Amino acid sequence: MPMTLEAVRELDRWDPLATFKARFALPDGEIYLDGNSLGAQPLASREAVVSTLDQWRDELIKGWNQGWFDAPERLGNLMAPLIGAGQGEVIVTDNITLNLFKLLGYITESQGRQRPVILSEGGNFPTDGYIAQGLCRFAGYEHRVLPEGAALVDYLDDRVAAVVLSQVHYRTGRLRDMAATTQLVHEHGAEIVWDLAHSAGALPVDLHDCGVRYAVGCTYKYLNGGPGAPAFLYVHRDHQAGGWQPLSGWHGHAAPFAFDGDYAPASGITRFRSGTHSALIYAPLEASLRLWQEVDMAALREKSLKMTELFRDCLADLLEAHGIGDITPPPAERGSQVALIVREHGYAIVQALIARGVIGDYREPGLMRFGFTPLYLSYEDVWQAARHFREVVERREYLAPRFQERAEVT
Ligand SMILES: *Cc1c(COP(=O)(O)O)cnc(C)c1O
């Protein structure tokens, strides 16, 4: 039996995270279920950007010595507690795509190029596979694909140098067992790079506890760093002296301002820098990461699971009646999203919802994704979003011609 609006409001009254919502700038009348693609704006991020602009105006080049230059390491240290890493193990720089290239190149170099295969998962977010392919082409390695749903153990052998997997799958929201998988890969003498794009800020992540040596993730999704906010890269402290990473630029040099003719990697996590970063784009992310320091991740997880369950419960009978599949994994294996599959009209349903102010997204083929971000969504938001979904489907609003047209970014 779906919950009543009264009961849902009662949940909001007792929600320990409820006060965070007031610290985000959210458009009036919108219910934002797309924080898994681009997080909402913390109020503090506007001031942070403006003050960085002022700093540029007033301090000019001196700004680099006033917090701009060391932002990748400083923000890395703010990221660390959110993913169970230590100080000096995380750097915030570039994007996932480039960081994956750096780590895969670094790993193969540190193994002495003994193993010729890079394994990535089919059906995952494509950039991870593209980068594996690109590196293999460039360096003469072999790219192997783990088909979606196949057992990893069947694809590991003594030729595999490195594996790239997502902790939470971007389409289905399935959460992998990070500790067991990491151990399995290490037992086969290979390394694993975890992609935390859909887990950092979505649930408690403990890299140390899971024995993880390498990871990447982005900050513009659940972490609310802003469009194009820089990604993070993690290397366990015992594995930071393995050699060069392939994008060996001057910011990752041991002495960047010595302007030596030859490259020598910096010690520690700094060697994973490449070139000059934008001080402006670090400003809103730093404001957001400071807010995140206050978040109780266990409470976040509890609310996230309650919200996804509430949404599914409110819609269960409707989905069944209309042949819409709910492929959301069970709670223990779930990220922070609900994934619904429909044979036809998925794109139009999402467009009709957007017209009503409920923002989700659509991914081919047939997948409607709804992300649940406990910091700025209330239980009532979730309940109202489900009500809109029901009305769009029951009234067949999605059949209107204006909902069939495709935009460039969906
Ligand atoms: C969003 C996402 C990315 C994004 O990569 P960028 O290089 O930051 O554009 C990568 N991997 C996964 C799994 C993602 O979900």
Coordinates of C-alpha atoms in Angstrom, one line a residue, residues 108 113 115-118 132-143 159:
T108 CA 51.2 -0.9 -17.1
R113 CA 54.7 -4.0 -19.3
R115 CA 51.0 -8.1 -19.3
P116 CA 49.4 -7.1 -22.6
V117 CA 45.6 -7.0 -21.9
I118 CA 43.3 -4.2 -20.5
A132 CA 41.0 1.4 -22.7
Q133 CA 40.8 1.0 -26.5
G134 CA 42.7 4.2 -27.1
L135 CA 45.5 3.2 -24.8
C136 CA 45.7 -0.3 -26.3
R137 CA 45.9 1.1 -29.8
F138 CA 48.6 3.6 -28.9
A139 CA 50.7 1.3 -26.7
G140 CA 50.2 -2.0 -28.7
Y141 CA 48.1 -3.7 -26.0
E142 CA 45.0 -5.9 -26.4
H143 CA 41.6 -4.7 -25.3
R159 CA 47.8 -11.7 -19.4

